[in-house]
Amino acid sequence: MGSNGDEVGGKYVEPGGEFTRDQRYIATRITADGRDGWPVEPGRYRLAVSRACPWANRLIIVRRLLGLEDAISMAVAGPTHDKRSWTFDLDPDGRDPVLGIERLADAYFARFPGYERGITVPALVDEPTGQVVTNDYAQMSLDLSTEWTAYHREGAPDLYPERLRDEIDEVNAVVFADVNNGVYRCGFAGSQEAYDKAYHRLFDRLDWLTERLAGQRYLVGETITEADVRLFTTLVRFDPVYHGHFKCNRQKLTELPVLWAYARDLFTTPGFGDTVDFDHIKRHYYQVHRDINPTGIVPLGPDLSNWLTPHGREELGGRPFGDGTPPPPPPPAERVDPAHTPLR
């Protein structure tokens, strides 16, 4: 997130046309065999994120579920940014304490001087050289599951089980096109026609997901997988941001009973809701997208206490972590500000 003119005062809407996400990412991979020149090595890489961003939120969740906090450190950028990229304005002196940089752009330029595409989070940065390794968020989360297995915690779930990968990939593809990116296609549409098309595509897919999840607790199989992580980070932002700011307003998530119960089930599962900072989420979208929200005013709602109401999804069976165990609480330095979440 951060590409396609994602900047304060920048241009998000494509006048007269459809929003098209720049899908050209840095394709380098960190692998167990190091075939791209970047081997898996604990303590070497730093994951740069913003809690505001749904794509980065996926990596925060997967890292938590797999117990990779000690193997891969995390740099948290603030929720807003300017034309020059995400900044580490939450840290003392506005500088990441490990990488020593004020802006994520510095890590991109260290490897690619004059880098012209989006300075996006999430990104993995090589600490010794200060160079960005990859920002290919979809592959990054899969690689945490498949390439970093030597450093997973005991009891870590298998988020990408081999026997289910084809089905997970199929579900992920349609959820990305119609939901994860679909909300942006509504919000950044530059014509009524483009908006109408994106709106119907989004809610048709949410109806499809409702049917799928009415009789099963998780999207694929009996346990949490990568597919659930990817859908969750959009659903958790739906009412605070996408319903109003992006005009995705056929219903609120709270008015879609199956998906609302599914989202609450995941939210109260360790590793999911404890990564979500609603304040950062709202400040990012409403303050950064000034061509949609020129005043930069951030809504005070919605009330978040209903996230903790009983969801009843246990009756569908399924075990969140299969034969594994929930992750322990986040390290103190990585806990979400209690004022920004209903979780206590």
mmCIF file of C-alpha atoms in Angstrom:
data_model
loop_
_atom_site.group_PDB
_atom_site.id
_atom_site.type_symbol
_atom_site.label_atom_id
_atom_site.label_comp_id
_atom_site.label_asym_id
_atom_site.label_seq_id
_atom_site.Cartn_x
_atom_site.Cartn_y
_atom_site.Cartn_z
ATOM 1 C CA MET A 1 0.000 0.000 0.000
ATOM 2 C CA GLY A 2 1.354 3.395 -0.828
ATOM 3 C CA SER A 3 1.509 3.061 -4.594
ATOM 4 C CA ASN A 4 -0.820 4.534 -7.190
ATOM 5 C CA GLY A 5 -0.370 8.062 -5.880
ATOM 6 C CA ASP A 6 -1.164 7.033 -2.308
ATOM 7 C CA GLU A 7 0.113 10.250 -0.786
ATOM 8 C CA VAL A 8 -1.162 13.300 1.078
ATOM 9 C CA GLY A 9 -2.557 15.713 -1.458
ATOM 10 C CA GLY A 10 -1.898 13.112 -4.133
ATOM 11 C CA LYS A 11 -4.157 11.796 -6.849
ATOM 12 C CA TYR A 12 -6.059 8.584 -6.185
ATOM 13 C CA VAL A 13 -9.054 8.904 -8.425
ATOM 14 C CA GLU A 14 -8.626 8.160 -12.119
ATOM 15 C CA PRO A 15 -10.899 10.783 -13.730
ATOM 16 C CA GLY A 16 -13.484 9.160 -15.950
ATOM 17 C CA GLY A 17 -12.081 5.687 -15.475
ATOM 18 C CA GLU A 18 -11.471 2.663 -13.302
ATOM 19 C CA PHE A 19 -8.854 2.415 -10.585
ATOM 20 C CA THR A 20 -6.027 0.073 -11.591
ATOM 21 C CA ARG A 21 -3.579 -1.079 -8.928
ATOM 22 C CA ASP A 22 0.091 -1.099 -9.898
ATOM 23 C CA GLN A 23 0.956 -4.767 -9.428
ATOM 24 C CA ARG A 24 4.652 -4.460 -10.246
ATOM 25 C CA TYR A 25 6.431 -5.292 -7.025
ATOM 26 C CA ILE A 26 10.043 -6.117 -6.148
ATOM 27 C CA ALA A 27 9.922 -9.849 -6.787
ATOM 28 C CA THR A 28 13.079 -10.832 -4.864
ATOM 29 C CA ARG A 29 12.344 -13.599 -2.374
ATOM 30 C CA ILE A 30 13.912 -14.524 0.947
ATOM 31 C CA THR A 31 14.140 -18.315 0.802
ATOM 32 C CA ALA A 32 15.579 -21.178 2.817
ATOM 33 C CA ASP A 33 18.047 -21.959 0.006
ATOM 34 C CA GLY A 34 18.875 -18.291 -0.628
ATOM 35 C CA ARG A 35 18.495 -18.711 -4.390
ATOM 36 C CA ASP A 36 17.790 -14.992 -4.930
ATOM 37 C CA GLY A 37 20.808 -14.030 -2.822
ATOM 38 C CA TRP A 38 18.758 -13.405 0.333
ATOM 39 C CA PRO A 39 18.733 -16.502 2.563
ATOM 40 C CA VAL A 40 16.420 -17.023 5.526
ATOM 41 C CA GLU A 41 18.420 -15.895 8.539
ATOM 42 C CA PRO A 42 16.965 -14.945 11.928
ATOM 43 C CA GLY A 43 17.777 -11.427 13.068
ATOM 44 C CA ARG A 44 18.786 -10.249 9.603
ATOM 45 C CA TYR A 45 15.600 -8.750 8.179
ATOM 46 C CA ARG A 46 13.221 -6.075 9.413
ATOM 47 C CA LEU A 47 9.568 -6.019 8.420
ATOM 48 C CA ALA A 48 8.396 -2.464 7.704
ATOM 49 C CA VAL A 49 4.658 -2.026 8.182
ATOM 50 C CA SER A 50 1.923 0.432 8.962
ATOM 51 C CA ARG A 51 -0.959 -0.804 11.075
ATOM 52 C CA ALA A 52 -3.223 1.322 8.879
ATOM 53 C CA CYS A 53 -2.579 -0.726 5.763
ATOM 54 C CA PRO A 54 -4.576 -3.928 5.072
ATOM 55 C CA TRP A 55 -1.754 -5.463 3.021
ATOM 56 C CA ALA A 56 0.757 -4.849 5.833
ATOM 57 C CA ASN A 57 -1.739 -6.042 8.445
ATOM 58 C CA ARG A 58 -1.637 -9.469 6.752
ATOM 59 C CA LEU A 59 2.095 -9.753 7.407
ATOM 60 C CA ILE A 60 1.719 -8.608 11.011
ATOM 61 C CA ILE A 61 -0.902 -11.319 11.584
ATOM 62 C CA VAL A 62 1.051 -14.106 9.858
ATOM 63 C CA ARG A 63 4.244 -13.179 11.725
ATOM 64 C CA ARG A 64 2.283 -13.324 15.001
ATOM 65 C CA LEU A 65 0.526 -16.602 14.250
ATOM 66 C CA LEU A 66 3.775 -18.313 13.249
ATOM 67 C CA GLY A 67 5.746 -16.879 16.183
ATOM 68 C CA LEU A 68 8.390 -15.173 14.063
ATOM 69 C CA GLU A 69 8.707 -12.069 16.257
ATOM 70 C CA ASP A 70 12.198 -13.004 17.438
ATOM 71 C CA ALA A 71 13.369 -14.028 13.960
ATOM 72 C CA ILE A 72 12.069 -10.968 12.070
ATOM 73 C CA SER A 73 11.950 -7.593 13.811
ATOM 74 C CA MET A 74 9.254 -5.053 12.953
ATOM 75 C CA ALA A 75 9.381 -1.349 12.123
ATOM 76 C CA VAL A 76 6.034 0.414 12.461
ATOM 77 C CA ALA A 77 5.472 3.527 10.362
ATOM 78 C CA GLY A 78 2.879 6.088 11.341
ATOM 79 C CA PRO A 79 -0.626 6.022 9.864
ATOM 80 C CA THR A 80 -0.202 9.030 7.582
ATOM 81 C CA HIS A 81 2.436 9.884 5.025
ATOM 82 C CA ASP A 82 3.299 12.550 2.501
ATOM 83 C CA LYS A 83 4.369 12.490 -1.137
ATOM 84 C CA ARG A 84 7.792 11.206 -0.096
ATOM 85 C CA SER A 85 6.610 7.980 1.537
ATOM 86 C CA TRP A 86 5.823 6.379 4.857
ATOM 87 C CA THR A 87 7.656 7.897 7.818
ATOM 88 C CA PHE A 88 8.744 6.507 11.170
ATOM 89 C CA ASP A 89 7.159 9.363 13.060
ATOM 90 C CA LEU A 90 6.021 7.126 15.925
ATOM 91 C CA ASP A 91 9.625 6.513 16.963
ATOM 92 C CA PRO A 92 11.759 8.835 19.092
ATOM 93 C CA ASP A 93 13.275 11.555 16.901
ATOM 94 C CA GLY A 94 11.145 10.278 13.996
ATOM 95 C CA ARG A 95 13.728 7.664 13.065
ATOM 96 C CA ASP A 96 13.493 3.879 13.026
ATOM 97 C CA PRO A 97 15.799 2.770 15.851
ATOM 98 C CA VAL A 98 17.226 -0.211 13.962
ATOM 99 C CA LEU A 99 17.479 1.000 10.368
ATOM 100 C CA GLY A 100 18.258 4.563 11.395
ATOM 101 C CA ILE A 101 16.051 6.039 8.669
ATOM 102 C CA GLU A 102 13.239 8.582 8.829
ATOM 103 C CA ARG A 103 11.468 7.408 5.669
ATOM 104 C CA LEU A 104 10.895 3.987 4.191
ATOM 105 C CA ALA A 105 11.912 5.483 0.851
ATOM 106 C CA ASP A 106 15.517 5.499 2.099
ATOM 107 C CA ALA A 107 15.562 1.679 2.141
ATOM 108 C CA TYR A 108 14.164 1.551 -1.405
ATOM 109 C CA PHE A 109 16.701 4.087 -2.690
ATOM 110 C CA ALA A 110 19.540 2.222 -0.954
ATOM 111 C CA ARG A 111 18.940 -0.691 -3.319
ATOM 112 C CA PHE A 112 17.375 1.108 -6.304
ATOM 113 C CA PRO A 113 18.602 4.705 -6.576
ATOM 114 C CA GLY A 114 15.851 6.772 -8.146
ATOM 115 C CA TYR A 115 13.208 4.077 -7.582
ATOM 116 C CA GLU A 116 10.099 5.412 -9.295
ATOM 117 C CA ARG A 117 7.307 3.049 -8.307
ATOM 118 C CA GLY A 118 5.311 3.132 -5.095
ATOM 119 C CA ILE A 119 7.139 3.146 -1.768
ATOM 120 C CA THR A 120 4.845 0.550 -0.248
ATOM 121 C CA VAL A 121 4.344 -1.329 2.983
ATOM 122 C CA PRO A 122 4.803 -4.102 3.848
ATOM 123 C CA ALA A 123 8.464 -4.370 2.913
ATOM 124 C CA LEU A 124 11.275 -6.557 4.165
ATOM 125 C CA VAL A 125 14.562 -4.719 4.622
ATOM 126 C CA ASP A 126 18.036 -6.228 4.966
ATOM 127 C CA GLU A 127 19.366 -4.757 8.209
ATOM 128 C CA PRO A 128 23.116 -5.011 7.423
ATOM 129 C CA THR A 129 22.846 -3.077 4.152
ATOM 130 C CA GLY A 130 19.676 -1.094 4.816
ATOM 131 C CA GLN A 131 18.351 -2.200 1.426
ATOM 132 C CA VAL A 132 14.767 -3.191 0.686
ATOM 133 C CA VAL A 133 14.604 -6.857 -0.328
ATOM 134 C CA THR A 134 10.962 -7.205 -1.355
ATOM 135 C CA ASN A 135 7.577 -5.525 -1.140
ATOM 136 C CA ASP A 136 5.681 -8.336 -2.887
ATOM 137 C CA TYR A 137 3.152 -8.653 -0.065
ATOM 138 C CA ALA A 138 1.264 -11.689 -1.403
ATOM 139 C CA GLN A 139 4.411 -13.787 -1.829
ATOM 140 C CA MET A 140 5.927 -12.477 1.404
ATOM 141 C CA SER A 141 3.192 -13.921 3.606
ATOM 142 C CA LEU A 142 3.305 -17.286 1.830
ATOM 143 C CA ASP A 143 7.088 -17.371 2.254
ATOM 144 C CA LEU A 144 6.795 -16.740 5.995
ATOM 145 C CA SER A 145 4.710 -19.932 6.086
ATOM 146 C CA THR A 146 6.812 -22.063 3.749
ATOM 147 C CA GLU A 147 10.409 -20.798 3.841
ATOM 148 C CA TRP A 148 10.773 -19.814 7.516
ATOM 149 C CA THR A 149 9.534 -23.121 8.967
ATOM 150 C CA ALA A 150 12.778 -23.687 10.898
ATOM 151 C CA TYR A 151 11.937 -20.654 13.037
ATOM 152 C CA HIS A 152 8.197 -21.136 13.556
ATOM 153 C CA ARG A 153 7.089 -21.371 17.186
ATOM 154 C CA GLU A 154 6.081 -24.723 18.609
ATOM 155 C CA GLY A 155 2.383 -25.174 17.866
ATOM 156 C CA ALA A 156 2.379 -22.751 14.921
ATOM 157 C CA PRO A 157 -0.545 -23.327 12.531
ATOM 158 C CA ASP A 158 -0.045 -24.425 8.938
ATOM 159 C CA LEU A 159 -1.553 -21.452 7.130
ATOM 160 C CA TYR A 160 -0.823 -22.808 3.655
ATOM 161 C CA PRO A 161 -1.197 -26.599 3.838
ATOM 162 C CA GLU A 162 -0.057 -28.338 0.681
ATOM 163 C CA ARG A 163 -3.229 -30.361 0.186
ATOM 164 C CA LEU A 164 -5.342 -27.169 0.216
ATOM 165 C CA ARG A 165 -3.092 -24.807 -1.728
ATOM 166 C CA ASP A 166 -4.998 -24.967 -5.010
ATOM 167 C CA GLU A 167 -8.264 -24.137 -3.267
ATOM 168 C CA ILE A 168 -6.655 -21.409 -1.141
ATOM 169 C CA ASP A 169 -5.125 -19.878 -4.285
ATOM 170 C CA GLU A 170 -8.497 -19.917 -6.064
ATOM 171 C CA VAL A 171 -10.299 -18.267 -3.153
ATOM 172 C CA ASN A 172 -7.517 -15.719 -2.691
ATOM 173 C CA ALA A 173 -7.654 -14.750 -6.366
ATOM 174 C CA VAL A 174 -11.358 -13.870 -6.365
ATOM 175 C CA VAL A 175 -11.250 -12.268 -2.912
ATOM 176 C CA PHE A 176 -8.355 -10.058 -4.025
ATOM 177 C CA ALA A 177 -9.992 -9.008 -7.285
ATOM 178 C CA ASP A 178 -13.477 -8.371 -5.940
ATOM 179 C CA VAL A 179 -13.046 -7.573 -2.227
ATOM 180 C CA ASN A 180 -9.503 -6.646 -1.108
ATOM 181 C CA ASN A 181 -8.971 -4.516 -4.207
ATOM 182 C CA GLY A 182 -12.698 -4.178 -4.909
ATOM 183 C CA VAL A 183 -13.214 -1.634 -2.148
ATOM 184 C CA TYR A 184 -10.480 0.521 -3.707
ATOM 185 C CA ARG A 185 -12.082 0.168 -7.122
ATOM 186 C CA CYS A 186 -15.231 1.659 -5.579
ATOM 187 C CA GLY A 187 -13.448 4.384 -3.648
ATOM 188 C CA PHE A 188 -11.103 5.512 -6.410
ATOM 189 C CA ALA A 189 -13.569 5.172 -9.315
ATOM 190 C CA GLY A 190 -13.492 8.215 -11.575
ATOM 191 C CA SER A 191 -16.908 7.837 -13.147
ATOM 192 C CA GLN A 192 -20.380 6.716 -12.124
ATOM 193 C CA GLU A 193 -20.128 3.796 -14.530
ATOM 194 C CA ALA A 194 -16.825 2.581 -13.064
ATOM 195 C CA TYR A 195 -18.170 2.948 -9.528
ATOM 196 C CA ASP A 196 -21.416 1.122 -10.292
ATOM 197 C CA LYS A 197 -19.514 -1.781 -11.813
ATOM 198 C CA ALA A 198 -17.104 -2.033 -8.866
ATOM 199 C CA TYR A 199 -19.926 -1.739 -6.308
ATOM 200 C CA HIS A 200 -21.917 -4.614 -7.805
ATOM 201 C CA ARG A 201 -18.810 -6.750 -8.169
ATOM 202 C CA LEU A 202 -17.901 -6.175 -4.505
ATOM 203 C CA PHE A 203 -21.309 -6.969 -3.051
ATOM 204 C CA ASP A 204 -21.888 -9.919 -5.381
ATOM 205 C CA ARG A 205 -18.672 -11.402 -3.995
ATOM 206 C CA LEU A 206 -19.651 -10.629 -0.396
ATOM 207 C CA ASP A 207 -22.929 -12.478 -1.063
ATOM 208 C CA TRP A 208 -20.912 -15.408 -2.435
ATOM 209 C CA LEU A 209 -18.727 -15.366 0.689
ATOM 210 C CA THR A 210 -21.846 -15.280 2.872
ATOM 211 C CA GLU A 211 -23.106 -18.464 1.203
ATOM 212 C CA ARG A 212 -19.730 -20.145 1.561
ATOM 213 C CA LEU A 213 -19.306 -19.216 5.228
ATOM 214 C CA ALA A 214 -22.883 -19.907 6.313
ATOM 215 C CA GLY A 215 -22.085 -23.580 6.771
ATOM 216 C CA GLN A 216 -18.350 -23.619 7.476
ATOM 217 C CA ARG A 217 -16.326 -21.723 10.048
ATOM 218 C CA TYR A 218 -13.320 -20.902 7.860
ATOM 219 C CA LEU A 219 -12.870 -20.183 4.165
ATOM 220 C CA VAL A 220 -10.887 -23.295 3.253
ATOM 221 C CA GLY A 221 -10.757 -26.442 5.373
ATOM 222 C CA GLU A 222 -11.350 -26.770 9.104
ATOM 223 C CA THR A 223 -8.679 -24.364 10.368
ATOM 224 C CA ILE A 224 -7.413 -20.834 9.825
ATOM 225 C CA THR A 225 -5.462 -20.437 6.586
ATOM 226 C CA GLU A 226 -3.891 -17.668 4.565
ATOM 227 C CA ALA A 227 -7.302 -17.157 2.930
ATOM 228 C CA ASP A 228 -8.861 -16.080 6.239
ATOM 229 C CA VAL A 229 -6.024 -13.667 6.959
ATOM 230 C CA ARG A 230 -6.508 -11.966 3.596
ATOM 231 C CA LEU A 231 -10.258 -11.550 3.913
ATOM 232 C CA PHE A 232 -10.127 -10.449 7.556
ATOM 233 C CA THR A 233 -7.973 -7.362 6.986
ATOM 234 C CA THR A 234 -10.557 -5.958 4.555
ATOM 235 C CA LEU A 235 -13.576 -6.866 6.686
ATOM 236 C CA VAL A 236 -12.117 -5.270 9.813
ATOM 237 C CA ARG A 237 -11.767 -1.965 7.904
ATOM 238 C CA PHE A 238 -15.180 -2.132 6.281
ATOM 239 C CA ASP A 239 -17.361 -0.130 8.641
ATOM 240 C CA PRO A 240 -14.704 2.306 9.914
ATOM 241 C CA VAL A 241 -13.534 3.234 6.390
ATOM 242 C CA TYR A 242 -14.854 1.498 3.290
ATOM 243 C CA HIS A 243 -18.589 1.856 3.948
ATOM 244 C CA GLY A 244 -18.471 5.661 4.075
ATOM 245 C CA HIS A 245 -15.134 6.839 2.687
ATOM 246 C CA PHE A 246 -15.166 4.449 -0.293
ATOM 247 C CA LYS A 247 -18.991 4.482 -0.765
ATOM 248 C CA CYS A 248 -19.272 0.701 -0.221
ATOM 249 C CA ASN A 249 -22.651 1.267 1.373
ATOM 250 C CA ARG A 250 -25.198 -1.349 0.348
ATOM 251 C CA GLN A 251 -24.836 -2.624 3.898
ATOM 252 C CA LYS A 252 -22.428 -2.215 6.754
ATOM 253 C CA LEU A 253 -20.521 -5.321 7.814
ATOM 254 C CA THR A 254 -22.683 -5.316 10.952
ATOM 255 C CA GLU A 255 -25.722 -5.736 8.662
ATOM 256 C CA LEU A 256 -24.303 -8.859 6.985
ATOM 257 C CA PRO A 257 -24.892 -11.428 9.758
ATOM 258 C CA VAL A 258 -22.714 -14.293 8.505
ATOM 259 C CA LEU A 259 -19.700 -12.167 7.568
ATOM 260 C CA TRP A 260 -20.055 -10.065 10.715
ATOM 261 C CA ALA A 261 -20.021 -13.186 12.916
ATOM 262 C CA TYR A 262 -17.075 -14.592 10.914
ATOM 263 C CA ALA A 263 -15.133 -11.345 11.343
ATOM 264 C CA ARG A 264 -15.828 -11.246 15.095
ATOM 265 C CA ASP A 265 -14.725 -14.869 15.420
ATOM 266 C CA LEU A 266 -11.382 -14.023 13.848
ATOM 267 C CA PHE A 267 -11.077 -10.695 15.686
ATOM 268 C CA THR A 268 -11.230 -12.466 19.048
ATOM 269 C CA THR A 269 -8.784 -15.174 17.907
ATOM 270 C CA PRO A 270 -5.249 -14.440 19.232
ATOM 271 C CA GLY A 271 -3.084 -13.033 16.458
ATOM 272 C CA PHE A 272 -5.903 -11.261 14.585
ATOM 273 C CA GLY A 273 -7.707 -8.567 16.551
ATOM 274 C CA ASP A 274 -4.671 -7.860 18.698
ATOM 275 C CA THR A 275 -2.897 -6.498 15.593
ATOM 276 C CA VAL A 276 -5.668 -4.037 14.646
ATOM 277 C CA ASP A 277 -5.314 -0.319 15.414
ATOM 278 C CA PHE A 278 -8.616 1.341 14.491
ATOM 279 C CA ASP A 279 -7.247 4.835 15.141
ATOM 280 C CA HIS A 280 -4.382 4.337 12.675
ATOM 281 C CA ILE A 281 -6.774 2.856 10.125
ATOM 282 C CA LYS A 282 -9.157 5.812 10.202
ATOM 283 C CA ARG A 283 -6.454 8.464 10.303
ATOM 284 C CA HIS A 284 -4.728 6.992 7.272
ATOM 285 C CA TYR A 285 -7.658 6.829 4.908
ATOM 286 C CA TYR A 286 -9.430 10.020 5.924
ATOM 287 C CA GLN A 287 -6.325 12.211 6.262
ATOM 288 C CA VAL A 288 -4.290 10.907 3.323
ATOM 289 C CA HIS A 289 -6.931 10.631 0.582
ATOM 290 C CA ARG A 290 -7.593 14.355 0.326
ATOM 291 C CA ASP A 291 -9.129 14.210 -3.143
ATOM 292 C CA ILE A 292 -11.894 12.062 -1.600
ATOM 293 C CA ASN A 293 -12.005 13.762 1.824
ATOM 294 C CA PRO A 294 -10.677 17.315 1.297
ATOM 295 C CA THR A 295 -11.190 18.450 4.904
ATOM 296 C CA GLY A 296 -9.145 15.617 6.369
ATOM 297 C CA ILE A 297 -11.736 15.271 9.133
ATOM 298 C CA VAL A 298 -11.631 11.828 10.750
ATOM 299 C CA PRO A 299 -14.996 10.339 11.824
ATOM 300 C CA LEU A 300 -15.339 9.531 15.510
ATOM 301 C CA GLY A 301 -17.400 6.374 14.912
ATOM 302 C CA PRO A 302 -18.260 3.640 14.668
ATOM 303 C CA ASP A 303 -18.649 2.261 18.178
ATOM 304 C CA LEU A 304 -16.227 -0.667 18.455
ATOM 305 C CA SER A 305 -17.603 -2.467 21.511
ATOM 306 C CA ASN A 306 -19.793 -4.730 19.345
ATOM 307 C CA TRP A 307 -16.648 -6.496 18.069
ATOM 308 C CA LEU A 308 -16.621 -8.379 21.378
ATOM 309 C CA THR A 309 -20.213 -9.645 21.297
ATOM 310 C CA PRO A 310 -20.641 -13.461 21.073
ATOM 311 C CA HIS A 311 -20.330 -14.733 17.496
ATOM 312 C CA GLY A 312 -21.588 -18.305 17.873
ATOM 313 C CA ARG A 313 -19.347 -19.630 15.091
ATOM 314 C CA GLU A 314 -17.984 -22.419 17.317
ATOM 315 C CA GLU A 315 -21.171 -24.348 16.540
ATOM 316 C CA LEU A 316 -19.915 -24.875 12.974
ATOM 317 C CA GLY A 317 -17.000 -26.949 14.276
ATOM 318 C CA GLY A 318 -13.500 -26.324 13.035
ATOM 319 C CA ARG A 319 -10.486 -25.627 15.210
ATOM 320 C CA PRO A 320 -8.698 -22.311 14.701
ATOM 321 C CA PHE A 321 -5.177 -23.731 15.062
ATOM 322 C CA GLY A 322 -5.809 -27.374 14.174
ATOM 323 C CA ASP A 323 -3.436 -29.488 16.253
ATOM 324 C CA GLY A 324 -1.444 -26.357 17.121
ATOM 325 C CA THR A 325 -1.898 -23.658 19.738
ATOM 326 C CA PRO A 326 -2.744 -19.951 19.835
ATOM 327 C CA PRO A 327 0.184 -17.532 19.852
ATOM 328 C CA PRO A 328 1.127 -15.906 23.161
ATOM 329 C CA PRO A 329 0.259 -12.215 23.649
ATOM 330 C CA PRO A 330 2.242 -9.745 21.534
ATOM 331 C CA PRO A 331 5.559 -8.504 22.930
ATOM 332 C CA PRO A 332 4.931 -5.377 25.043
ATOM 333 C CA ALA A 333 6.618 -3.108 22.487
ATOM 334 C CA GLU A 334 4.243 -4.353 19.772
ATOM 335 C CA ARG A 335 0.932 -4.051 21.609
ATOM 336 C CA VAL A 336 -1.725 -1.828 20.074
ATOM 337 C CA ASP A 337 -2.538 1.271 22.127
ATOM 338 C CA PRO A 338 -5.485 0.223 24.356
ATOM 339 C CA ALA A 339 -7.276 3.447 23.374
ATOM 340 C CA HIS A 340 -7.287 2.288 19.720
ATOM 341 C CA THR A 341 -8.972 -1.103 20.183
ATOM 342 C CA PRO A 342 -11.886 -2.671 22.079
ATOM 343 C CA LEU A 343 -9.659 -5.574 23.126
ATOM 344 C CA ARG A 344 -8.288 -5.447 26.657
#
